[in-house]
PDB file of C-alpha atoms in Angstrom:
ATOM      1  CA  UNK A   1      -0.027  -0.004   0.014  1.00  0.00           C
ATOM      2  CA  UNK A   2       1.041   3.512  -0.824  1.00  0.00           C
ATOM      3  CA  UNK A   3       0.020   6.529   0.822  1.00  0.00           C
ATOM      4  CA  UNK A   4      -0.954   9.429  -1.749  1.00  0.00           C
ATOM      5  CA  UNK A   5      -0.493  13.082  -0.916  1.00  0.00           C
ATOM      6  CA  UNK A   6      -0.815  15.851  -3.417  1.00  0.00           C
ATOM      7  CA  UNK A   7       1.699  18.751  -3.336  1.00  0.00           C
ATOM      8  CA  UNK A   8      -0.905  21.424  -2.564  1.00  0.00           C
ATOM      9  CA  UNK A   9      -1.986  19.748   0.596  1.00  0.00           C
ATOM     10  CA  UNK A  10      -0.983  20.783   4.045  1.00  0.00           C
ATOM     11  CA  UNK A  11      -1.191  18.770   7.190  1.00  0.00           C
ATOM     12  CA  UNK A  12      -1.993  21.600   9.722  1.00  0.00           C
ATOM     13  CA  UNK A  13      -1.593  19.267  12.679  1.00  0.00           C
ATOM     14  CA  UNK A  14      -0.346  15.777  13.368  1.00  0.00           C
ATOM     15  CA  UNK A  15      -2.423  13.231  11.550  1.00  0.00           C
ATOM     16  CA  UNK A  16      -2.283   9.693  13.030  1.00  0.00           C
ATOM     17  CA  UNK A  17      -2.536   6.528  10.680  1.00  0.00           C
ATOM     18  CA  UNK A  18      -5.996   5.738  11.883  1.00  0.00           C
ATOM     19  CA  UNK A  19      -7.322   8.713   9.716  1.00  0.00           C
ATOM     20  CA  UNK A  20      -6.646   6.573   6.627  1.00  0.00           C
ATOM     21  CA  UNK A  21      -7.941   3.360   7.951  1.00  0.00           C
ATOM     22  CA  UNK A  22     -11.441   2.120   9.200  1.00  0.00           C
ATOM     23  CA  UNK A  23     -11.684   0.705  12.705  1.00  0.00           C
ATOM     24  CA  UNK A  24     -11.458  -2.671  11.345  1.00  0.00           C
ATOM     25  CA  UNK A  25      -8.405  -2.416   9.305  1.00  0.00           C
ATOM     26  CA  UNK A  26      -9.786  -1.389   5.816  1.00  0.00           C
ATOM     27  CA  UNK A  27      -9.267   1.633   3.977  1.00  0.00           C
ATOM     28  CA  UNK A  28     -10.999   4.809   4.070  1.00  0.00           C
ATOM     29  CA  UNK A  29     -11.689   5.955   0.568  1.00  0.00           C
ATOM     30  CA  UNK A  30     -12.401   9.881   0.356  1.00  0.00           C
ATOM     31  CA  UNK A  31     -14.668   9.921  -2.762  1.00  0.00           C
ATOM     32  CA  UNK A  32     -18.176  10.575  -3.908  1.00  0.00           C
ATOM     33  CA  UNK A  33     -20.423   9.127  -6.690  1.00  0.00           C
ATOM     34  CA  UNK A  34     -19.612  11.052  -9.935  1.00  0.00           C
ATOM     35  CA  UNK A  35     -22.784  13.099 -10.885  1.00  0.00           C
ATOM     36  CA  UNK A  36     -21.123  14.897 -14.045  1.00  0.00           C
ATOM     37  CA  UNK A  37     -20.616  18.348 -12.728  1.00  0.00           C
ATOM     38  CA  UNK A  38     -20.006  21.103 -15.199  1.00  0.00           C
ATOM     39  CA  UNK A  39     -18.065  24.173 -13.991  1.00  0.00           C
ATOM     40  CA  UNK A  40     -17.060  27.036 -16.069  1.00  0.00           C
ATOM     41  CA  UNK A  41     -13.360  27.537 -15.415  1.00  0.00           C
ATOM     42  CA  UNK A  42     -11.078  25.818 -17.865  1.00  0.00           C
ATOM     43  CA  UNK A  43      -9.114  23.930 -15.411  1.00  0.00           C
ATOM     44  CA  UNK A  44     -12.359  22.321 -13.789  1.00  0.00           C
ATOM     45  CA  UNK A  45     -13.694  21.566 -17.269  1.00  0.00           C
ATOM     46  CA  UNK A  46     -10.643  19.492 -18.182  1.00  0.00           C
ATOM     47  CA  UNK A  47     -10.566  17.704 -14.844  1.00  0.00           C
ATOM     48  CA  UNK A  48     -14.488  16.750 -15.214  1.00  0.00           C
ATOM     49  CA  UNK A  49     -14.017  15.812 -18.639  1.00  0.00           C
ATOM     50  CA  UNK A  50     -11.426  13.323 -17.714  1.00  0.00           C
ATOM     51  CA  UNK A  51     -13.429  12.019 -14.957  1.00  0.00           C
ATOM     52  CA  UNK A  52     -16.472  11.689 -17.236  1.00  0.00           C
ATOM     53  CA  UNK A  53     -14.234   9.969 -19.689  1.00  0.00           C
ATOM     54  CA  UNK A  54     -13.064   7.385 -16.997  1.00  0.00           C
ATOM     55  CA  UNK A  55     -16.730   6.825 -15.718  1.00  0.00           C
ATOM     56  CA  UNK A  56     -17.540   5.877 -19.131  1.00  0.00           C
ATOM     57  CA  UNK A  57     -14.832   3.266 -19.344  1.00  0.00           C
ATOM     58  CA  UNK A  58     -15.968   1.992 -15.880  1.00  0.00           C
ATOM     59  CA  UNK A  59     -19.654   1.708 -16.863  1.00  0.00           C
ATOM     60  CA  UNK A  60     -19.084   0.107 -20.158  1.00  0.00           C
ATOM     61  CA  UNK A  61     -16.526  -2.307 -19.177  1.00  0.00           C
ATOM     62  CA  UNK A  62     -16.656  -2.938 -15.475  1.00  0.00           C
ATOM     63  CA  UNK A  63     -14.888  -6.162 -14.169  1.00  0.00           C
ATOM     64  CA  UNK A  64     -14.131  -7.538 -10.806  1.00  0.00           C
ATOM     65  CA  UNK A  65     -11.694 -10.193  -9.551  1.00  0.00           C
ATOM     66  CA  UNK A  66     -12.975 -13.686  -9.933  1.00  0.00           C
ATOM     67  CA  UNK A  67     -11.414 -16.839  -8.566  1.00  0.00           C
ATOM     68  CA  UNK A  68      -7.535 -16.762  -8.550  1.00  0.00           C
ATOM     69  CA  UNK A  69      -7.498 -13.029  -8.849  1.00  0.00           C
ATOM     70  CA  UNK A  70      -8.523 -13.065 -12.641  1.00  0.00           C
ATOM     71  CA  UNK A  71     -10.729 -10.586 -14.104  1.00  0.00           C
ATOM     72  CA  UNK A  72     -14.315 -11.355 -14.604  1.00  0.00           C
ATOM     73  CA  UNK A  73     -17.354  -9.513 -15.705  1.00  0.00           C
ATOM     74  CA  UNK A  74     -19.331  -8.240 -12.773  1.00  0.00           C
ATOM     75  CA  UNK A  75     -22.706  -8.718 -14.507  1.00  0.00           C
ATOM     76  CA  UNK A  76     -23.866  -5.176 -13.089  1.00  0.00           C
ATOM     77  CA  UNK A  77     -22.862  -1.630 -13.345  1.00  0.00           C
ATOM     78  CA  UNK A  78     -21.420  -0.344 -10.160  1.00  0.00           C
ATOM     79  CA  UNK A  79     -21.225   3.419  -9.119  1.00  0.00           C
ATOM     80  CA  UNK A  80     -18.048   5.301 -10.360  1.00  0.00           C
ATOM     81  CA  UNK A  81     -16.469   7.259  -7.438  1.00  0.00           C
ATOM     82  CA  UNK A  82     -14.685  10.440  -8.190  1.00  0.00           C
ATOM     83  CA  UNK A  83     -11.836  10.866  -5.484  1.00  0.00           C
ATOM     84  CA  UNK A  84     -11.812  14.043  -3.490  1.00  0.00           C
ATOM     85  CA  UNK A  85      -8.574  16.102  -3.453  1.00  0.00           C
ATOM     86  CA  UNK A  86      -7.485  14.344  -0.229  1.00  0.00           C
ATOM     87  CA  UNK A  87      -4.875  11.803   1.086  1.00  0.00           C
ATOM     88  CA  UNK A  88      -5.433   8.348   0.244  1.00  0.00           C
ATOM     89  CA  UNK A  89      -4.004   4.724   0.683  1.00  0.00           C
ATOM     90  CA  UNK A  90      -3.577   2.945  -2.573  1.00  0.00           C
ATOM     91  CA  UNK A  91      -3.539  -0.806  -2.868  1.00  0.00           C
ATOM     92  CA  UNK A  92      -1.178  -1.999  -5.525  1.00  0.00           C
ATOM     93  CA  UNK A  93      -2.657  -5.196  -6.014  1.00  0.00           C
ATOM     94  CA  UNK A  94      -5.947  -3.376  -7.285  1.00  0.00           C
ATOM     95  CA  UNK A  95      -3.838  -1.334  -9.704  1.00  0.00           C
ATOM     96  CA  UNK A  96      -2.445  -4.611 -11.148  1.00  0.00           C
ATOM     97  CA  UNK A  97      -5.882  -5.925 -11.691  1.00  0.00           C
ATOM     98  CA  UNK A  98      -6.850  -2.564 -13.404  1.00  0.00           C
ATOM     99  CA  UNK A  99      -3.921  -2.664 -15.720  1.00  0.00           C
ATOM    100  CA  UNK A 100      -5.129  -5.962 -17.005  1.00  0.00           C
ATOM    101  CA  UNK A 101      -8.608  -4.349 -17.707  1.00  0.00           C
ATOM    102  CA  UNK A 102      -7.338  -1.097 -19.266  1.00  0.00           C
ATOM    103  CA  UNK A 103      -3.772  -1.546 -20.569  1.00  0.00           C
ATOM    104  CA  UNK A 104      -4.221   1.015 -23.249  1.00  0.00           C
ATOM    105  CA  UNK A 105      -5.980   3.608 -21.299  1.00  0.00           C
ATOM    106  CA  UNK A 106      -3.689   3.466 -18.077  1.00  0.00           C
ATOM    107  CA  UNK A 107      -0.430   3.285 -20.237  1.00  0.00           C
ATOM    108  CA  UNK A 108      -1.392   6.459 -22.135  1.00  0.00           C
ATOM    109  CA  UNK A 109      -2.216   8.283 -18.938  1.00  0.00           C
ATOM    110  CA  UNK A 110       1.051   7.476 -17.382  1.00  0.00           C
ATOM    111  CA  UNK A 111       2.906   8.473 -20.547  1.00  0.00           C
ATOM    112  CA  UNK A 112       1.292  11.558 -20.835  1.00  0.00           C
ATOM    113  CA  UNK A 113       3.113  14.940 -19.869  1.00  0.00           C
ATOM    114  CA  UNK A 114       0.190  17.046 -19.672  1.00  0.00           C
ATOM    115  CA  UNK A 115      -3.439  16.788 -18.300  1.00  0.00           C
ATOM    116  CA  UNK A 116      -6.100  16.490 -20.911  1.00  0.00           C
ATOM    117  CA  UNK A 117      -9.750  15.493 -21.398  1.00  0.00           C
ATOM    118  CA  UNK A 118      -9.335  12.030 -22.543  1.00  0.00           C
ATOM    119  CA  UNK A 119      -7.008  10.836 -19.806  1.00  0.00           C
ATOM    120  CA  UNK A 120      -7.849   8.215 -17.222  1.00  0.00           C
ATOM    121  CA  UNK A 121      -8.574   9.080 -13.563  1.00  0.00           C
ATOM    122  CA  UNK A 122      -6.565   6.040 -12.098  1.00  0.00           C
ATOM    123  CA  UNK A 123      -7.218   6.949  -8.527  1.00  0.00           C
ATOM    124  CA  UNK A 124     -11.012   7.041  -9.427  1.00  0.00           C
ATOM    125  CA  UNK A 125     -10.797   3.561 -10.857  1.00  0.00           C
ATOM    126  CA  UNK A 126      -8.973   2.474  -7.782  1.00  0.00           C
ATOM    127  CA  UNK A 127     -11.476   3.673  -5.475  1.00  0.00           C
ATOM    128  CA  UNK A 128     -14.504   2.470  -7.510  1.00  0.00           C
ATOM    129  CA  UNK A 129     -13.218  -0.999  -7.559  1.00  0.00           C
ATOM    130  CA  UNK A 130     -12.628  -1.169  -3.895  1.00  0.00           C
ATOM    131  CA  UNK A 131     -15.976   0.288  -3.143  1.00  0.00           C
ATOM    132  CA  UNK A 132     -17.756  -2.150  -5.293  1.00  0.00           C
ATOM    133  CA  UNK A 133     -15.914  -5.006  -3.703  1.00  0.00           C
ATOM    134  CA  UNK A 134     -16.889  -3.593  -0.224  1.00  0.00           C
ATOM    135  CA  UNK A 135     -20.525  -3.282  -1.186  1.00  0.00           C
ATOM    136  CA  UNK A 136     -20.861  -6.789  -2.604  1.00  0.00           C
ATOM    137  CA  UNK A 137     -19.272  -8.258   0.378  1.00  0.00           C
ATOM    138  CA  UNK A 138     -21.460  -6.537   2.704  1.00  0.00           C
ATOM    139  CA  UNK A 139     -24.328  -7.576   0.675  1.00  0.00           C
ATOM    140  CA  UNK A 140     -23.475 -11.303   0.827  1.00  0.00           C
ATOM    141  CA  UNK A 141     -22.766 -11.140   4.488  1.00  0.00           C
ATOM    142  CA  UNK A 142     -26.274  -9.763   5.144  1.00  0.00           C
ATOM    143  CA  UNK A 143     -27.743 -12.637   2.934  1.00  0.00           C
ATOM    144  CA  UNK A 144     -25.842 -15.190   4.684  1.00  0.00           C
ATOM    145  CA  UNK A 145     -27.026 -13.805   8.048  1.00  0.00           C
ATOM    146  CA  UNK A 146     -30.603 -13.716   6.910  1.00  0.00           C
ATOM    147  CA  UNK A 147     -30.367 -17.589   5.770  1.00  0.00           C
ATOM    148  CA  UNK A 148     -28.646 -18.474   8.873  1.00  0.00           C
ATOM    149  CA  UNK A 149     -25.333 -19.589   7.016  1.00  0.00           C
ATOM    150  CA  UNK A 150     -22.181 -19.262   8.698  1.00  0.00           C
ATOM    151  CA  UNK A 151     -19.611 -17.042   7.214  1.00  0.00           C
ATOM    152  CA  UNK A 152     -16.387 -15.213   7.646  1.00  0.00           C
ATOM    153  CA  UNK A 153     -16.054 -11.518   7.565  1.00  0.00           C
ATOM    154  CA  UNK A 154     -14.842 -10.899   3.909  1.00  0.00           C
ATOM    155  CA  UNK A 155     -11.909  -8.247   4.296  1.00  0.00           C
ATOM    156  CA  UNK A 156     -13.344  -6.238   1.405  1.00  0.00           C
ATOM    157  CA  UNK A 157     -16.226  -5.183   3.805  1.00  0.00           C
ATOM    158  CA  UNK A 158     -13.906  -3.260   6.142  1.00  0.00           C
ATOM    159  CA  UNK A 159     -13.244  -0.561   3.522  1.00  0.00           C
ATOM    160  CA  UNK A 160     -15.497   2.422   3.464  1.00  0.00           C
ATOM    161  CA  UNK A 161     -16.443   5.314   1.181  1.00  0.00           C
ATOM    162  CA  UNK A 162     -16.046   8.582   3.043  1.00  0.00           C
ATOM    163  CA  UNK A 163     -17.872  11.701   1.772  1.00  0.00           C
ATOM    164  CA  UNK A 164     -15.881  14.860   2.880  1.00  0.00           C
ATOM    165  CA  UNK A 165     -18.880  16.931   1.719  1.00  0.00           C
ATOM    166  CA  UNK A 166     -21.544  15.294   3.600  1.00  0.00           C
ATOM    167  CA  UNK A 167     -22.246  18.277   6.067  1.00  0.00           C
ATOM    168  CA  UNK A 168     -22.337  22.054   5.048  1.00  0.00           C
ATOM    169  CA  UNK A 169     -18.968  23.465   6.050  1.00  0.00           C
ATOM    170  CA  UNK A 170     -20.701  26.444   7.896  1.00  0.00           C
ATOM    171  CA  UNK A 171     -22.103  23.842  10.372  1.00  0.00           C
ATOM    172  CA  UNK A 172     -18.809  22.833  11.778  1.00  0.00           C
ATOM    173  CA  UNK A 173     -16.033  25.265  13.288  1.00  0.00           C
ATOM    174  CA  UNK A 174     -12.886  25.322  11.195  1.00  0.00           C
ATOM    175  CA  UNK A 175     -11.014  23.646  13.919  1.00  0.00           C
ATOM    176  CA  UNK A 176     -13.180  20.649  14.028  1.00  0.00           C
ATOM    177  CA  UNK A 177     -13.095  19.918  10.355  1.00  0.00           C
ATOM    178  CA  UNK A 178     -11.180  17.259   8.939  1.00  0.00           C
ATOM    179  CA  UNK A 179     -10.697  18.943   5.481  1.00  0.00           C
ATOM    180  CA  UNK A 180     -10.754  22.388   4.346  1.00  0.00           C
ATOM    181  CA  UNK A 181     -10.384  23.739   0.659  1.00  0.00           C
ATOM    182  CA  UNK A 182     -10.060  27.080  -0.632  1.00  0.00           C
ATOM    183  CA  UNK A 183     -10.129  28.292  -4.301  1.00  0.00           C
ATOM    184  CA  UNK A 184      -8.296  31.525  -5.142  1.00  0.00           C
ATOM    185  CA  UNK A 185      -9.295  33.043  -8.498  1.00  0.00           C
ATOM    186  CA  UNK A 186      -7.790  36.678  -8.148  1.00  0.00           C
ATOM    187  CA  UNK A 187      -4.441  36.045  -6.382  1.00  0.00           C
ATOM    188  CA  UNK A 188      -4.757  39.374  -4.472  1.00  0.00           C
ATOM    189  CA  UNK A 189      -3.798  40.216  -0.791  1.00  0.00           C
ATOM    190  CA  UNK A 190      -7.603  41.398  -0.553  1.00  0.00           C
ATOM    191  CA  UNK A 191      -8.780  37.830  -1.624  1.00  0.00           C
ATOM    192  CA  UNK A 192      -6.351  35.948   0.636  1.00  0.00           C
ATOM    193  CA  UNK A 193      -7.794  38.147   3.722  1.00  0.00           C
ATOM    194  CA  UNK A 194     -11.289  37.556   2.794  1.00  0.00           C
ATOM    195  CA  UNK A 195     -11.112  33.683   2.399  1.00  0.00           C
ATOM    196  CA  UNK A 196      -8.878  33.156   5.136  1.00  0.00           C
ATOM    197  CA  UNK A 197     -10.846  35.311   7.734  1.00  0.00           C
ATOM    198  CA  UNK A 198     -12.220  32.494   9.501  1.00  0.00           C
ATOM    199  CA  UNK A 199      -8.549  31.211  10.603  1.00  0.00           C
ATOM    200  CA  UNK A 200      -7.920  33.286  13.641  1.00  0.00           C
ATOM    201  CA  UNK A 201      -4.528  31.967  14.565  1.00  0.00           C
ATOM    202  CA  UNK A 202      -1.953  29.694  12.757  1.00  0.00           C
ATOM    203  CA  UNK A 203      -1.854  27.191  15.763  1.00  0.00           C
ATOM    204  CA  UNK A 204      -2.389  23.445  15.086  1.00  0.00           C
ATOM    205  CA  UNK A 205      -5.274  23.300  17.727  1.00  0.00           C
ATOM    206  CA  UNK A 206      -7.193  26.073  15.746  1.00  0.00           C
ATOM    207  CA  UNK A 207      -6.896  24.667  12.202  1.00  0.00           C
ATOM    208  CA  UNK A 208      -8.578  21.744  10.302  1.00  0.00           C
ATOM    209  CA  UNK A 209      -6.758  18.323  10.121  1.00  0.00           C
ATOM    210  CA  UNK A 210      -6.070  19.096   6.383  1.00  0.00           C
ATOM    211  CA  UNK A 211      -5.841  22.405   4.155  1.00  0.00           C
ATOM    212  CA  UNK A 212      -6.020  22.336   0.525  1.00  0.00           C
ATOM    213  CA  UNK A 213      -5.190  25.794  -1.482  1.00  0.00           C
ATOM    214  CA  UNK A 214      -6.450  25.779  -5.268  1.00  0.00           C
ATOM    215  CA  UNK A 215      -5.809  28.352  -7.806  1.00  0.00           C
TER     216      UNK A 215
END
Protein backbone atom coordinates (compact mmCIF):
# COMPACT_ATOMS: atom_id res chain seq x y z
CA UNK A 1 0.00 0.00 0.00
CA UNK A 2 1.16 3.51 -0.84
CA UNK A 3 0.01 6.75 0.79
CA UNK A 4 -0.88 9.35 -1.83
CA UNK A 5 -0.44 13.03 -0.94
CA UNK A 6 -0.89 15.86 -3.45
CA UNK A 7 1.64 18.67 -3.39
CA UNK A 8 -0.92 21.35 -2.54
CA UNK A 9 -2.18 19.68 0.64
CA UNK A 10 -1.02 20.86 4.06
CA UNK A 11 -1.14 18.80 7.24
CA UNK A 12 -2.13 21.57 9.63
CA UNK A 13 -1.80 19.33 12.68
CA UNK A 14 -0.34 15.86 13.36
CA UNK A 15 -2.36 13.14 11.61
CA UNK A 16 -2.34 9.62 13.07
CA UNK A 17 -2.39 6.60 10.73
CA UNK A 18 -5.91 5.72 11.86
CA UNK A 19 -7.24 8.67 9.83
CA UNK A 20 -6.76 6.70 6.60
CA UNK A 21 -7.97 3.33 7.99
CA UNK A 22 -11.38 2.19 9.16
CA UNK A 23 -11.65 0.85 12.75
CA UNK A 24 -11.54 -2.73 11.39
CA UNK A 25 -8.41 -2.20 9.26
CA UNK A 26 -9.96 -1.42 5.89
CA UNK A 27 -9.20 1.62 3.77
CA UNK A 28 -11.05 4.92 4.04
CA UNK A 29 -11.80 6.01 0.47
CA UNK A 30 -12.31 9.77 0.24
CA UNK A 31 -14.60 9.94 -2.77
CA UNK A 32 -18.14 10.64 -3.95
CA UNK A 33 -20.41 9.14 -6.64
CA UNK A 34 -19.73 10.96 -9.90
CA UNK A 35 -22.64 13.22 -10.88
CA UNK A 36 -21.18 14.81 -14.03
CA UNK A 37 -20.69 18.38 -12.73
CA UNK A 38 -19.98 21.22 -15.16
CA UNK A 39 -18.08 24.24 -13.90
CA UNK A 40 -17.15 27.21 -16.03
CA UNK A 41 -13.41 27.60 -15.44
CA UNK A 42 -11.11 25.80 -17.93
CA UNK A 43 -9.19 23.81 -15.31
CA UNK A 44 -12.33 22.26 -13.85
CA UNK A 45 -13.70 21.61 -17.33
CA UNK A 46 -10.62 19.53 -18.22
CA UNK A 47 -10.70 17.68 -14.91
CA UNK A 48 -14.43 16.94 -15.13
CA UNK A 49 -13.96 15.76 -18.70
CA UNK A 50 -11.31 13.20 -17.76
CA UNK A 51 -13.44 11.96 -14.84
CA UNK A 52 -16.41 11.73 -17.23
CA UNK A 53 -14.26 9.79 -19.68
CA UNK A 54 -13.13 7.40 -16.95
CA UNK A 55 -16.65 6.87 -15.64
CA UNK A 56 -17.62 5.82 -19.16
CA UNK A 57 -14.81 3.25 -19.19
CA UNK A 58 -15.96 1.97 -15.80
CA UNK A 59 -19.62 1.69 -16.77
CA UNK A 60 -18.91 0.18 -20.19
CA UNK A 61 -16.40 -2.47 -19.19
CA UNK A 62 -16.55 -2.95 -15.43
CA UNK A 63 -14.96 -6.15 -14.20
CA UNK A 64 -14.16 -7.46 -10.76
CA UNK A 65 -11.71 -10.07 -9.58
CA UNK A 66 -12.87 -13.64 -9.84
CA UNK A 67 -11.37 -16.88 -8.53
CA UNK A 68 -7.61 -16.76 -8.38
CA UNK A 69 -7.60 -12.98 -8.78
CA UNK A 70 -8.48 -13.13 -12.48
CA UNK A 71 -10.73 -10.48 -13.99
CA UNK A 72 -14.32 -11.43 -14.69
CA UNK A 73 -17.40 -9.51 -15.74
CA UNK A 74 -19.34 -8.29 -12.71
CA UNK A 75 -22.72 -8.67 -14.36
CA UNK A 76 -23.87 -5.25 -13.12
CA UNK A 77 -22.86 -1.63 -13.39
CA UNK A 78 -21.43 -0.31 -10.12
CA UNK A 79 -21.23 3.34 -9.16
CA UNK A 80 -18.15 5.23 -10.28
CA UNK A 81 -16.51 7.19 -7.44
CA UNK A 82 -14.63 10.39 -8.16
CA UNK A 83 -11.85 10.90 -5.59
CA UNK A 84 -11.69 14.02 -3.45
CA UNK A 85 -8.56 16.15 -3.42
CA UNK A 86 -7.43 14.39 -0.26
CA UNK A 87 -4.86 11.83 0.95
CA UNK A 88 -5.51 8.19 0.29
CA UNK A 89 -4.03 4.74 0.66
CA UNK A 90 -3.61 2.95 -2.66
CA UNK A 91 -3.57 -0.84 -2.93
CA UNK A 92 -1.02 -1.87 -5.58
CA UNK A 93 -2.76 -5.23 -6.16
CA UNK A 94 -5.84 -3.32 -7.33
CA UNK A 95 -3.76 -1.36 -9.84
CA UNK A 96 -2.34 -4.59 -11.24
CA UNK A 97 -5.87 -5.89 -11.81
CA UNK A 98 -6.95 -2.60 -13.41
CA UNK A 99 -3.92 -2.65 -15.70
CA UNK A 100 -5.11 -6.00 -17.08
CA UNK A 101 -8.55 -4.52 -17.76
CA UNK A 102 -7.47 -1.14 -19.18
CA UNK A 103 -3.87 -1.54 -20.43
CA UNK A 104 -4.02 1.05 -23.22
CA UNK A 105 -5.82 3.72 -21.21
CA UNK A 106 -3.61 3.43 -18.13
CA UNK A 107 -0.40 3.33 -20.16
CA UNK A 108 -1.41 6.40 -22.16
CA UNK A 109 -2.20 8.29 -18.95
CA UNK A 110 1.15 7.55 -17.34
CA UNK A 111 2.99 8.45 -20.56
CA UNK A 112 1.25 11.82 -20.91
CA UNK A 113 3.21 14.90 -19.83
CA UNK A 114 0.09 17.10 -19.55
CA UNK A 115 -3.44 16.74 -18.24
CA UNK A 116 -6.01 16.49 -21.03
CA UNK A 117 -9.75 15.66 -21.31
CA UNK A 118 -9.33 12.02 -22.40
CA UNK A 119 -6.98 10.89 -19.67
CA UNK A 120 -7.90 8.14 -17.22
CA UNK A 121 -8.59 8.94 -13.58
CA UNK A 122 -6.52 6.07 -12.21
CA UNK A 123 -7.25 6.81 -8.55
CA UNK A 124 -10.97 6.97 -9.31
CA UNK A 125 -10.83 3.49 -10.86
CA UNK A 126 -8.98 2.23 -7.78
CA UNK A 127 -11.54 3.69 -5.37
CA UNK A 128 -14.49 2.47 -7.47
CA UNK A 129 -13.16 -1.08 -7.58
CA UNK A 130 -12.65 -1.21 -3.81
CA UNK A 131 -16.03 0.42 -3.13
CA UNK A 132 -17.75 -2.13 -5.36
CA UNK A 133 -16.00 -5.03 -3.63
CA UNK A 134 -16.96 -3.65 -0.23
CA UNK A 135 -20.61 -3.27 -1.23
CA UNK A 136 -20.82 -6.80 -2.64
CA UNK A 137 -19.09 -8.26 0.43
CA UNK A 138 -21.52 -6.58 2.85
CA UNK A 139 -24.44 -7.60 0.66
CA UNK A 140 -23.31 -11.24 0.75
CA UNK A 141 -22.78 -11.13 4.52
CA UNK A 142 -26.29 -9.75 5.01
CA UNK A 143 -27.72 -12.48 2.81
CA UNK A 144 -25.82 -15.18 4.70
CA UNK A 145 -27.04 -13.83 8.05
CA UNK A 146 -30.64 -13.73 6.82
CA UNK A 147 -30.42 -17.36 5.68
CA UNK A 148 -28.63 -18.40 8.92
CA UNK A 149 -25.57 -19.46 6.96
CA UNK A 150 -22.19 -19.36 8.66
CA UNK A 151 -19.71 -16.99 7.10
CA UNK A 152 -16.36 -15.34 7.66
CA UNK A 153 -16.04 -11.56 7.53
CA UNK A 154 -14.78 -10.66 4.08
CA UNK A 155 -11.83 -8.26 4.36
CA UNK A 156 -13.30 -6.19 1.51
CA UNK A 157 -16.26 -5.28 3.73
CA UNK A 158 -13.94 -3.36 6.04
CA UNK A 159 -13.33 -0.64 3.45
CA UNK A 160 -15.59 2.42 3.52
CA UNK A 161 -16.28 5.35 1.22
CA UNK A 162 -16.09 8.67 3.11
CA UNK A 163 -17.88 11.74 1.77
CA UNK A 164 -15.93 14.84 2.84
CA UNK A 165 -18.82 17.06 1.74
CA UNK A 166 -21.51 15.24 3.68
CA UNK A 167 -22.20 18.25 5.91
CA UNK A 168 -22.18 21.97 4.97
CA UNK A 169 -18.91 23.55 6.09
CA UNK A 170 -20.62 26.39 7.93
CA UNK A 171 -22.14 23.89 10.39
CA UNK A 172 -18.73 22.87 11.75
CA UNK A 173 -16.10 25.20 13.29
CA UNK A 174 -12.93 25.25 11.22
CA UNK A 175 -10.81 23.65 13.96
CA UNK A 176 -13.16 20.62 14.03
CA UNK A 177 -13.13 20.02 10.28
CA UNK A 178 -11.09 17.16 8.86
CA UNK A 179 -10.68 18.82 5.44
CA UNK A 180 -10.82 22.44 4.28
CA UNK A 181 -10.34 23.50 0.66
CA UNK A 182 -9.94 27.09 -0.53
CA UNK A 183 -10.17 28.27 -4.15
CA UNK A 184 -8.31 31.42 -5.19
CA UNK A 185 -9.36 33.17 -8.40
CA UNK A 186 -7.86 36.67 -8.18
CA UNK A 187 -4.54 36.05 -6.46
CA UNK A 188 -4.71 39.29 -4.51
CA UNK A 189 -3.98 40.11 -0.89
CA UNK A 190 -7.59 41.23 -0.45
CA UNK A 191 -8.84 37.85 -1.65
CA UNK A 192 -6.48 36.07 0.74
CA UNK A 193 -7.69 38.14 3.69
CA UNK A 194 -11.32 37.49 2.77
CA UNK A 195 -11.03 33.72 2.30
CA UNK A 196 -8.79 33.19 5.30
CA UNK A 197 -10.83 35.33 7.68
CA UNK A 198 -12.10 32.25 9.54
CA UNK A 199 -8.53 31.33 10.53
CA UNK A 200 -7.93 33.37 13.66
CA UNK A 201 -4.49 32.02 14.59
CA UNK A 202 -2.04 29.73 12.74
CA UNK A 203 -1.97 27.28 15.63
CA UNK A 204 -2.53 23.51 15.03
CA UNK A 205 -5.30 23.34 17.64
CA UNK A 206 -7.23 26.05 15.79
CA UNK A 207 -6.83 24.64 12.28
CA UNK A 208 -8.48 21.79 10.36
CA UNK A 209 -6.67 18.49 9.93
CA UNK A 210 -5.98 19.12 6.26
CA UNK A 211 -5.88 22.33 4.22
CA UNK A 212 -5.93 22.49 0.44
CA UNK A 213 -5.18 25.65 -1.55
CA UNK A 214 -6.36 25.73 -5.17
CA UNK A 215 -5.83 28.42 -7.81
